Tab-separated table of C-alpha atoms and ligand atoms in Angstrom:
chain	number	residue	atom	x	y	z
A	1	MET	CA	-70.965	-232.407	7.126
A	2	ASN	CA	-72.281	-231.332	10.540
A	3	TRP	CA	-72.823	-227.937	12.008
A	4	ALA	CA	-71.509	-227.200	15.502
A	5	SER	CA	-73.497	-228.912	18.243
A	6	ARG	CA	-74.119	-225.525	19.893
A	7	MET	CA	-76.450	-224.794	16.988
A	8	ASN	CA	-78.782	-227.454	18.351
A	9	MET	CA	-79.215	-225.329	21.484
A	10	ILE	CA	-81.137	-222.710	19.552
A	11	PRO	CA	-84.758	-223.262	20.589
A	12	PRO	CA	-87.163	-224.193	17.789
A	13	TYR	CA	-88.513	-221.138	16.008
A	14	LEU	CA	-92.017	-220.922	17.442
A	15	PHE	CA	-93.281	-218.633	14.709
A	16	PHE	CA	-92.459	-221.234	12.095
A	17	GLU	CA	-95.740	-223.148	12.337
A	18	LEU	CA	-97.670	-219.873	12.343
A	19	ASP	CA	-95.740	-218.571	9.311
A	20	ARG	CA	-96.656	-221.782	7.535
A	21	ILE	CA	-100.356	-221.334	8.276
A	22	VAL	CA	-100.211	-217.654	7.211
A	23	ASP	CA	-98.648	-218.703	3.896
A	24	GLN	CA	-101.240	-221.437	3.482
A	25	GLN	CA	-104.115	-218.991	4.085
A	26	ARG	CA	-102.608	-216.504	1.635
A	27	GLN	CA	-102.220	-219.201	-0.982
A	28	LEU	CA	-105.893	-220.009	-0.520
A	29	GLY	CA	-106.493	-216.391	-1.560
A	30	HIS	CA	-107.301	-214.981	1.895
A	31	ASP	CA	-106.304	-211.433	2.758
A	32	VAL	CA	-104.322	-212.081	5.966
A	33	ILE	CA	-103.784	-209.092	8.292
A	34	ASN	CA	-100.461	-209.622	10.021
A	35	LEU	CA	-100.404	-208.125	13.517
A	36	GLY	CA	-97.460	-210.280	14.491
A	37	ILE	CA	-94.471	-208.234	13.467
A	38	GLY	CA	-93.164	-205.342	15.589
A	39	ASP	CA	-91.741	-203.292	12.764
A	40	PRO	CA	-92.875	-199.668	12.196
A	41	ASP	CA	-94.904	-199.186	9.011
A	42	MET	CA	-94.296	-195.419	8.795
A	43	PRO	CA	-91.358	-193.848	6.917
A	44	THR	CA	-88.065	-192.634	8.396
A	45	PRO	CA	-88.121	-188.820	8.922
A	46	ILE	CA	-87.327	-187.049	5.646
A	47	LYS	CA	-84.443	-185.096	7.216
A	48	VAL	CA	-82.731	-188.357	8.072
A	49	VAL	CA	-83.288	-189.750	4.580
A	50	GLU	CA	-81.865	-186.569	3.022
A	51	ALA	CA	-78.842	-186.628	5.344
A	52	MET	CA	-78.241	-190.211	4.236
A	53	GLN	CA	-78.480	-189.252	0.553
A	54	GLU	CA	-75.757	-186.684	1.079
A	55	ALA	CA	-73.617	-188.857	3.362
A	56	VAL	CA	-73.561	-191.706	0.898
A	57	THR	CA	-71.854	-189.515	-1.737
A	58	LYS	CA	-68.881	-188.742	0.549
A	59	ASN	CA	-65.752	-190.632	-0.306
A	60	ALA	CA	-64.590	-190.838	3.320
A	61	ASN	CA	-67.760	-192.757	4.159
A	62	HIS	CA	-66.890	-195.459	1.630
A	63	ARG	CA	-64.004	-196.672	3.769
A	64	TYR	CA	-64.150	-198.863	6.882
A	65	PRO	CA	-66.020	-197.186	9.725
A	66	HIS	CA	-64.351	-196.543	13.082
A	67	TYR	CA	-64.727	-199.780	15.098
A	68	LEU	CA	-66.410	-198.105	18.034
A	69	GLY	CA	-68.417	-195.637	15.947
A	70	SER	CA	-67.297	-192.207	14.744
A	71	MET	CA	-66.491	-189.760	17.527
A	72	GLU	CA	-69.200	-187.458	16.084
A	73	PHE	CA	-71.790	-190.219	16.411
A	74	ARG	CA	-70.734	-191.128	19.941
A	75	GLN	CA	-70.827	-187.451	20.903
A	76	SER	CA	-74.290	-187.113	19.437
A	77	ILE	CA	-75.486	-190.040	21.593
A	78	ALA	CA	-73.850	-188.420	24.632
A	79	ARG	CA	-75.576	-185.104	23.812
A	80	TRP	CA	-78.916	-186.909	23.462
A	81	TYR	CA	-78.488	-188.646	26.839
A	82	ALA	CA	-77.735	-185.255	28.413
A	83	LYS	CA	-80.720	-183.552	26.803
A	84	ARG	CA	-83.265	-186.342	27.099
A	85	PHE	CA	-82.318	-187.951	30.423
A	86	GLY	CA	-80.030	-185.418	32.114
A	87	VAL	CA	-77.319	-188.092	32.108
A	88	THR	CA	-73.637	-187.304	31.498
A	89	VAL	CA	-71.640	-189.914	29.602
A	90	ASP	CA	-68.154	-189.734	28.153
A	91	ALA	CA	-68.359	-190.283	24.395
A	92	ALA	CA	-64.885	-191.858	24.243
A	93	THR	CA	-65.212	-194.449	27.012
A	94	GLU	CA	-68.915	-194.813	27.779
A	95	VAL	CA	-70.522	-195.088	24.328
A	96	VAL	CA	-70.099	-197.610	21.531
A	97	ALA	CA	-71.992	-197.603	18.217
A	98	LEU	CA	-73.964	-200.722	17.340
A	99	ILE	CA	-75.247	-202.267	14.128
A	100	GLY	CA	-78.683	-202.189	15.726
A	101	SER	CA	-79.027	-202.882	19.436
A	102	LYS	CA	-79.722	-206.599	18.842
A	103	GLU	CA	-76.111	-206.965	17.755
A	104	GLY	CA	-74.843	-205.326	20.945
A	105	ILE	CA	-77.178	-207.328	23.192
A	106	ALA	CA	-75.961	-210.593	21.699
A	107	HIS	CA	-72.281	-209.666	21.831
A	108	LEU	CA	-72.395	-208.305	25.370
A	109	ILE	CA	-73.539	-211.744	26.519
A	110	TRP	CA	-70.535	-213.292	24.752
A	111	ALA	CA	-68.259	-210.735	26.370
A	112	PHE	CA	-69.467	-211.515	29.917
A	113	ALA	CA	-71.058	-214.944	30.256
A	114	GLU	CA	-69.202	-218.225	30.181
A	115	VAL	CA	-69.592	-221.876	31.192
A	116	GLY	CA	-70.769	-222.054	34.803
A	117	ASP	CA	-72.243	-218.542	34.790
A	118	VAL	CA	-75.912	-217.739	35.113
A	119	VAL	CA	-77.646	-214.977	33.173
A	120	LEU	CA	-80.897	-213.672	34.681
A	121	VAL	CA	-83.424	-213.389	31.870
A	122	PRO	CA	-86.997	-212.090	32.123
A	123	ASP	CA	-89.834	-214.432	31.120
A	124	PRO	CA	-91.524	-213.498	28.812
A	125	ALA	CA	-88.860	-211.526	26.901
A	126	TYR	CA	-87.241	-210.659	23.625
A	127	PRO	CA	-85.726	-214.069	22.748
A	128	VAL	CA	-82.144	-212.878	22.116
A	129	TYR	CA	-81.135	-212.779	25.820
A	130	TYR	CA	-82.034	-216.440	26.332
A	131	THR	CA	-80.694	-217.850	23.077
A	132	GLN	CA	-77.353	-216.036	23.188
A	133	THR	CA	-76.824	-217.122	26.800
A	134	LEU	CA	-77.218	-220.746	25.721
A	135	LEU	CA	-74.903	-220.299	22.733
A	136	ALA	CA	-72.246	-218.705	24.936
A	137	GLY	CA	-72.315	-221.860	27.078
A	138	ALA	CA	-73.820	-220.133	30.108
A	139	GLU	CA	-77.085	-220.893	31.870
A	140	PRO	CA	-80.178	-218.710	31.528
A	141	TYR	CA	-82.349	-218.406	34.653
A	142	TYR	CA	-85.874	-217.227	33.947
A	143	VAL	CA	-87.271	-214.523	36.228
A	144	PRO	CA	-91.066	-214.488	35.700
A	145	LEU	CA	-92.887	-211.277	34.788
A	146	LEU	CA	-96.358	-211.613	36.265
A	147	GLU	CA	-99.402	-209.458	35.611
A	148	GLU	CA	-100.087	-209.019	39.345
A	149	ARG	CA	-96.648	-207.423	39.730
A	150	GLY	CA	-97.123	-205.134	36.731
A	151	PHE	CA	-94.784	-207.398	34.770
A	152	LEU	CA	-91.812	-206.369	36.937
A	153	PRO	CA	-89.509	-209.167	38.136
A	154	ASP	CA	-89.530	-210.145	41.807
A	155	LEU	CA	-85.778	-209.925	42.369
A	156	SER	CA	-86.104	-211.230	45.926
A	157	SER	CA	-87.472	-214.510	44.532
A	158	ILE	CA	-84.139	-215.436	42.925
A	159	PRO	CA	-82.489	-218.151	45.041
A	160	ASP	CA	-79.066	-217.433	46.586
A	161	SER	CA	-77.586	-220.491	44.893
A	162	VAL	CA	-78.490	-218.943	41.521
A	163	LEU	CA	-77.333	-215.460	42.514
A	164	LYS	CA	-73.925	-216.790	43.490
A	165	ARG	CA	-73.272	-217.789	39.893
A	166	ALA	CA	-75.194	-214.963	38.245
A	167	LYS	CA	-73.256	-212.513	36.093
A	168	MET	CA	-75.851	-210.414	34.271
A	169	LEU	CA	-79.399	-209.217	34.908
A	170	TRP	CA	-81.479	-208.224	31.867
A	171	ILE	CA	-84.327	-205.758	32.107
A	172	ASN	CA	-86.349	-204.205	29.282
A	173	TYR	CA	-88.667	-201.273	30.031
A	174	PRO	CA	-90.824	-200.149	28.366
A	175	ASN	CA	-91.284	-203.863	27.822
A	176	ASN	CA	-91.641	-206.081	24.803
A	177	PRO	CA	-93.915	-208.104	24.740
A	178	THR	CA	-96.051	-206.927	27.697
A	179	GLY	CA	-96.069	-203.142	27.093
A	180	ALA	CA	-95.304	-202.672	30.816
A	181	ILE	CA	-93.322	-199.747	32.210
A	182	ALA	CA	-90.942	-199.512	35.163
A	183	SER	CA	-90.977	-196.779	37.780
A	184	ARG	CA	-87.770	-195.031	38.878
A	185	ASP	CA	-88.187	-196.911	42.170
A	186	PHE	CA	-87.940	-200.224	40.382
A	187	LEU	CA	-84.846	-199.037	38.477
A	188	LYS	CA	-83.315	-197.968	41.811
A	189	GLU	CA	-84.052	-201.397	43.241
A	190	ALA	CA	-82.439	-203.067	40.212
A	191	VAL	CA	-79.295	-200.894	40.451
A	192	ALA	CA	-78.955	-201.640	44.176
A	193	PHE	CA	-79.568	-205.357	43.577
A	194	ALA	CA	-76.897	-205.457	40.860
A	195	GLY	CA	-74.447	-203.718	43.216
A	196	ASP	CA	-75.223	-206.109	46.078
A	197	HIS	CA	-74.765	-209.213	43.952
A	198	ASP	CA	-71.952	-208.091	41.654
A	199	LEU	CA	-74.109	-208.266	38.531
A	200	LEU	CA	-73.890	-206.329	35.296
A	201	LEU	CA	-77.314	-204.718	34.950
A	202	CYS	CA	-78.247	-204.720	31.268
A	203	SER	CA	-81.080	-202.388	30.309
A	204	ASP	CA	-82.648	-202.836	26.896
A	205	ALA	CA	-84.136	-199.397	26.160
A	206	ALA	CA	-85.396	-200.101	22.627
A	207	TYR	CA	-88.793	-198.522	23.499
A	208	VAL	CA	-87.655	-195.733	25.821
A	209	GLU	CA	-88.990	-193.057	23.417
A	210	MET	CA	-92.325	-194.784	22.914
A	211	GLY	CA	-94.321	-193.414	25.839
A	212	LEU	CA	-98.087	-193.011	25.369
A	213	ASP	CA	-100.602	-190.609	27.012
A	214	GLY	CA	-97.737	-188.214	27.814
A	215	TYR	CA	-95.655	-190.821	29.662
A	216	ARG	CA	-91.868	-190.391	29.324
A	217	ALA	CA	-89.803	-193.422	30.239
A	218	PRO	CA	-86.602	-192.964	32.242
A	219	SER	CA	-83.136	-194.292	31.432
A	220	VAL	CA	-81.599	-196.593	34.032
A	221	LEU	CA	-78.554	-194.310	33.907
A	222	GLU	CA	-80.611	-191.587	35.625
A	223	ILE	CA	-80.284	-193.569	38.856
A	224	ASP	CA	-77.412	-192.546	41.170
A	225	GLY	CA	-74.570	-195.028	40.936
A	226	ALA	CA	-76.042	-196.735	37.856
A	227	LYS	CA	-72.904	-196.273	35.800
A	228	GLU	CA	-70.992	-198.457	38.249
A	229	VAL	CA	-73.169	-201.467	37.425
A	230	ALA	CA	-75.266	-200.783	34.328
A	231	ILE	CA	-75.093	-200.673	30.566
A	232	GLU	CA	-78.026	-199.531	28.456
A	233	PHE	CA	-78.958	-200.308	24.862
A	234	TYR	CA	-80.391	-197.395	22.920
A	235	SER	CA	-81.815	-197.918	19.451
A	236	LEU	CA	-82.973	-195.590	16.698
A	237	SER	CA	-84.933	-198.456	15.114
A	238	LYS	CA	-88.353	-198.058	16.673
A	239	PRO	CA	-88.568	-194.285	17.463
A	240	PHE	CA	-87.188	-193.111	14.095
A	241	ASN	CA	-88.816	-195.865	11.997
A	242	MET	CA	-85.317	-197.044	11.094
A	243	THR	CA	-85.368	-200.803	11.725
A	244	GLY	CA	-83.808	-201.508	8.347
A	245	TRP	CA	-80.913	-199.095	8.816
A	246	ARG	CA	-79.293	-200.947	11.734
A	247	ILE	CA	-78.119	-198.259	14.117
A	248	GLY	CA	-78.040	-198.022	17.904
A	249	ALA	CA	-75.620	-197.567	20.767
A	250	ALA	CA	-74.570	-199.066	24.084
A	251	VAL	CA	-74.108	-196.491	26.831
A	252	GLY	CA	-72.875	-196.738	30.401
A	253	ASN	CA	-70.378	-198.677	32.496
A	254	PRO	CA	-66.919	-198.141	30.915
A	255	LEU	CA	-65.690	-201.679	31.640
A	256	ALA	CA	-68.718	-203.193	29.903
A	257	ILE	CA	-68.361	-200.739	26.995
A	258	LYS	CA	-64.692	-201.652	26.691
A	259	ALA	CA	-65.413	-205.400	26.671
A	260	LEU	CA	-68.149	-204.985	24.075
A	261	GLY	CA	-65.957	-202.729	21.911
A	262	THR	CA	-63.020	-205.149	22.104
A	263	LEU	CA	-65.175	-208.101	21.094
A	264	LYS	CA	-66.816	-206.115	18.288
A	265	SER	CA	-63.505	-204.884	16.866
A	266	ASN	CA	-62.665	-208.554	16.290
A	267	LEU	CA	-66.027	-209.347	14.737
A	268	ASP	CA	-67.421	-206.472	12.689
A	269	SER	CA	-66.337	-203.042	11.571
A	270	GLY	CA	-69.141	-200.969	13.001
A	271	PRO	CA	-72.174	-199.426	11.329
A	272	PHE	CA	-71.806	-197.779	7.888
A	273	THR	CA	-70.500	-194.258	8.635
A	274	ALA	CA	-73.145	-192.721	6.352
A	275	VAL	CA	-75.831	-194.313	8.546
A	276	GLN	CA	-74.115	-192.874	11.621
A	277	ASP	CA	-74.116	-189.420	9.933
A	278	ALA	CA	-77.836	-189.724	9.183
A	279	ALA	CA	-78.494	-190.796	12.789
A	280	ILE	CA	-76.612	-187.709	14.051
A	281	THR	CA	-78.947	-185.565	11.941
A	282	GLY	CA	-81.975	-187.375	13.382
A	283	LEU	CA	-80.878	-186.889	16.996
A	284	ALA	CA	-79.981	-183.228	16.365
A	285	SER	CA	-83.246	-182.474	14.537
A	286	GLU	CA	-85.259	-181.906	17.750
A	287	PRO	CA	-87.047	-185.214	17.185
A	288	GLU	CA	-89.296	-184.737	20.244
A	289	LYS	CA	-92.110	-183.427	18.026
A	290	PHE	CA	-91.723	-186.318	15.645
A	291	PHE	CA	-91.854	-188.799	18.549
A	292	GLU	CA	-94.918	-187.060	19.975
A	293	ALA	CA	-96.850	-187.273	16.709
A	294	MET	CA	-95.849	-190.883	16.255
A	295	ASN	CA	-96.839	-191.813	19.792
A	296	HIS	CA	-100.215	-190.111	19.255
A	297	MET	CA	-100.703	-192.311	16.238
A	298	TYR	CA	-99.912	-195.403	18.340
A	299	GLU	CA	-102.346	-194.204	21.044
A	300	THR	CA	-105.145	-194.064	18.475
A	301	ARG	CA	-104.244	-197.513	17.236
A	302	ARG	CA	-103.973	-198.868	20.780
A	303	ASN	CA	-107.437	-197.544	21.590
A	304	ILE	CA	-108.889	-199.288	18.541
A	305	VAL	CA	-107.408	-202.587	19.688
A	306	VAL	CA	-108.262	-202.197	23.402
A	307	ASN	CA	-111.866	-201.319	22.469
A	308	GLY	CA	-111.988	-204.145	19.956
A	309	LEU	CA	-110.763	-206.676	22.500
A	310	THR	CA	-113.192	-205.356	25.127
A	311	ALA	CA	-116.041	-205.869	22.648
A	312	MET	CA	-114.888	-209.503	22.386
A	313	GLY	CA	-115.015	-209.842	26.166
A	314	ILE	CA	-111.203	-209.861	26.422
A	315	GLN	CA	-109.660	-207.610	29.076
A	316	SER	CA	-106.215	-206.326	28.231
A	317	PRO	CA	-103.926	-204.049	30.200
A	318	ARG	CA	-103.938	-200.641	28.409
A	319	PRO	CA	-100.234	-200.130	27.746
A	320	GLN	CA	-98.678	-196.730	28.501
A	321	ALA	CA	-95.707	-197.422	26.252
A	322	THR	CA	-94.445	-199.485	23.275
A	323	PHE	CA	-96.554	-200.481	20.281
A	324	TYR	CA	-97.663	-203.829	21.697
A	325	LEU	CA	-100.792	-205.178	23.312
A	326	TRP	CA	-100.463	-208.212	25.537
A	327	PHE	CA	-103.643	-210.052	26.446
A	328	ARG	CA	-104.923	-213.427	27.580
A	329	THR	CA	-106.136	-215.964	25.047
A	330	PRO	CA	-109.906	-216.427	24.815
A	331	HIS	CA	-111.601	-219.592	26.155
A	332	ASN	CA	-108.422	-220.738	27.923
A	333	MET	CA	-106.834	-221.726	24.625
A	334	SER	CA	-103.075	-222.257	24.570
A	335	SER	CA	-101.280	-219.395	22.860
A	336	ALA	CA	-100.455	-221.576	19.842
A	337	GLU	CA	-104.082	-222.757	19.555
A	338	ALA	CA	-105.378	-219.202	19.791
A	339	ALA	CA	-102.897	-217.887	17.204
A	340	ARG	CA	-103.893	-220.714	14.885
A	341	PHE	CA	-107.583	-220.085	15.490
A	342	PHE	CA	-107.329	-216.380	14.608
A	343	VAL	CA	-105.272	-216.909	11.481
A	344	GLU	CA	-107.492	-219.703	10.178
A	345	GLN	CA	-110.881	-218.326	11.223
A	346	ALA	CA	-110.299	-214.551	11.055
A	347	HIS	CA	-107.258	-214.356	8.763
A	348	VAL	CA	-105.548	-212.270	11.392
A	349	ALA	CA	-102.041	-213.246	12.525
A	350	VAL	CA	-101.117	-212.510	16.145
A	351	THR	CA	-98.045	-213.711	18.034
A	352	PRO	CA	-98.354	-216.632	20.492
A	353	GLY	CA	-97.046	-215.513	23.879
A	354	ALA	CA	-95.207	-218.789	24.459
A	355	ALA	CA	-92.666	-217.644	21.852
A	356	TYR	CA	-91.307	-215.254	24.528
A	357	GLY	CA	-90.877	-217.791	27.314
A	358	PRO	CA	-92.904	-220.225	29.459
A	359	HIS	CA	-94.801	-217.437	31.265
A	360	GLY	CA	-96.007	-216.157	27.900
A	361	GLU	CA	-98.185	-219.263	27.660
A	362	GLY	CA	-101.868	-218.310	27.663
A	363	TRP	CA	-101.109	-214.867	26.226
A	364	LEU	CA	-101.065	-213.254	22.781
A	365	ARG	CA	-99.292	-210.182	21.444
A	366	ILE	CA	-100.674	-207.737	18.911
A	367	SER	CA	-98.367	-205.218	17.297
A	368	LEU	CA	-99.739	-201.772	16.412
A	369	THR	CA	-97.503	-201.273	13.374
A	370	THR	CA	-100.492	-201.531	11.007
A	371	PRO	CA	-102.763	-198.688	9.765
A	372	GLU	CA	-105.971	-197.950	11.695
A	373	ILE	CA	-108.307	-199.181	8.996
A	374	ARG	CA	-106.642	-202.579	8.949
A	375	LEU	CA	-106.590	-202.772	12.749
A	376	SER	CA	-110.335	-202.039	12.849
A	377	GLU	CA	-110.940	-204.665	10.207
A	378	ALA	CA	-108.845	-207.169	12.183
A	379	MET	CA	-110.819	-206.485	15.378
A	380	HIS	CA	-114.079	-206.970	13.497
A	381	ARG	CA	-112.940	-210.251	12.017
A	382	MET	CA	-111.639	-211.580	15.340
A	383	LYS	CA	-114.958	-210.759	16.998
A	384	GLU	CA	-116.938	-212.540	14.282
A	385	ALA	CA	-114.666	-215.585	14.511
A	386	LEU	CA	-115.164	-215.780	18.280
A	387	LYS	CA	-118.946	-215.458	17.879
A	388	SER	CA	-118.932	-218.490	15.609
A	389	ILE	CA	-117.624	-220.718	18.435
A	390	GLU	CA	-119.806	-219.423	21.258
B	1	PLP	C1	-86.725	-204.368	18.362
B	1	PLP	C2	-86.042	-204.728	19.640
B	1	PLP	C3	-84.647	-204.670	19.767
B	1	PLP	C4	-83.691	-204.550	18.626
B	1	PLP	O1	-83.707	-203.452	17.919
B	1	PLP	P1	-82.557	-203.107	16.891
B	1	PLP	O2	-83.269	-202.861	15.627
B	1	PLP	O3	-81.605	-204.249	16.790
B	1	PLP	O4	-81.904	-201.894	17.479
B	1	PLP	C5	-84.082	-204.911	21.000
B	1	PLP	N1	-84.834	-205.217	22.055
B	1	PLP	C6	-86.162	-205.302	21.974
B	1	PLP	C7	-86.932	-205.657	23.184
B	1	PLP	C8	-86.799	-205.079	20.767
B	1	PLP	O5	-88.128	-205.236	20.676
């Protein structure tokens, strides 16, 4: 028996070797601090949990959900976009509920990209854009995110021959893995570029609520004319500590929403309605205060890591958003070598940057989803390990 040959296009899982070493170190009895995973450690707001407890008892919620999401849920997303971004969207035609935004990101690529098409993918980036493009039979084209450009893509560097075949442009700000942010000017440039080259601009806004030091990230839909070319992915996962619940939404261009909804109605039956009900409660609960407290917590954690890295002689950009730190490997190690070094010598797991694309080589990512005391301990151990090789 053979699986489909397209399965062989899925790039090797670069965390696999690291996972193996982490397991090995744990089996040897070492207390490994895992700073690799970007998954909030704090609980979901109690109001959301209580809304879920009630919603799960309702008989109507035990039946198939509405394919596109309940009208109440879609309206609550539309209300949030109005309140948070000053953006008007029609709940019926410009919003679709997602079983987490990852699901929508993957399926949108299937709905738009085919053999012969190019998908413009940032490098480094969340791996789903690249892998799903390959699976859909289309061609990913990496647009580098360089430190000297603030990790924003140089759209003018994309050759005309590529642009001719390009169908989608992916952007993700605030950015995973670099922690970079995009100005409104950049978003304007991206909207204009998409219009000029007949591209669907796909904005992954998973971290849009995770601004630090008072920074508030914009939605691409705030830009005039954005709805003609852009779709945005909003997720409750990171801001509400709800990664396990699987709830998000796609918002924006009605044609893209329609294509995604049509594909999804033939694939899945939408998120559990009780989860949608709980999400409505979360969005209606004036969550701004909750976000603010959470972002303060991430600021404190970020400062521990930035100071810790500085004490090791490693300069890192101080991110103004997300819960990631992106920094160069010490002693010119490759990212895999450095990740291996820290897990073996410090019992601290960090993510090798090369897992996010070729331009991630030479970089590492630390996630701040670990309590302060453990982060401090990790910084101490990493410093000691580096001392031992000086
Ligand atoms: C976490 C993450 C997502 C996916 O989040 P969901 O839980 O599927 O909503 C999407 N994009 C990026 C960049 C992420 O880091």
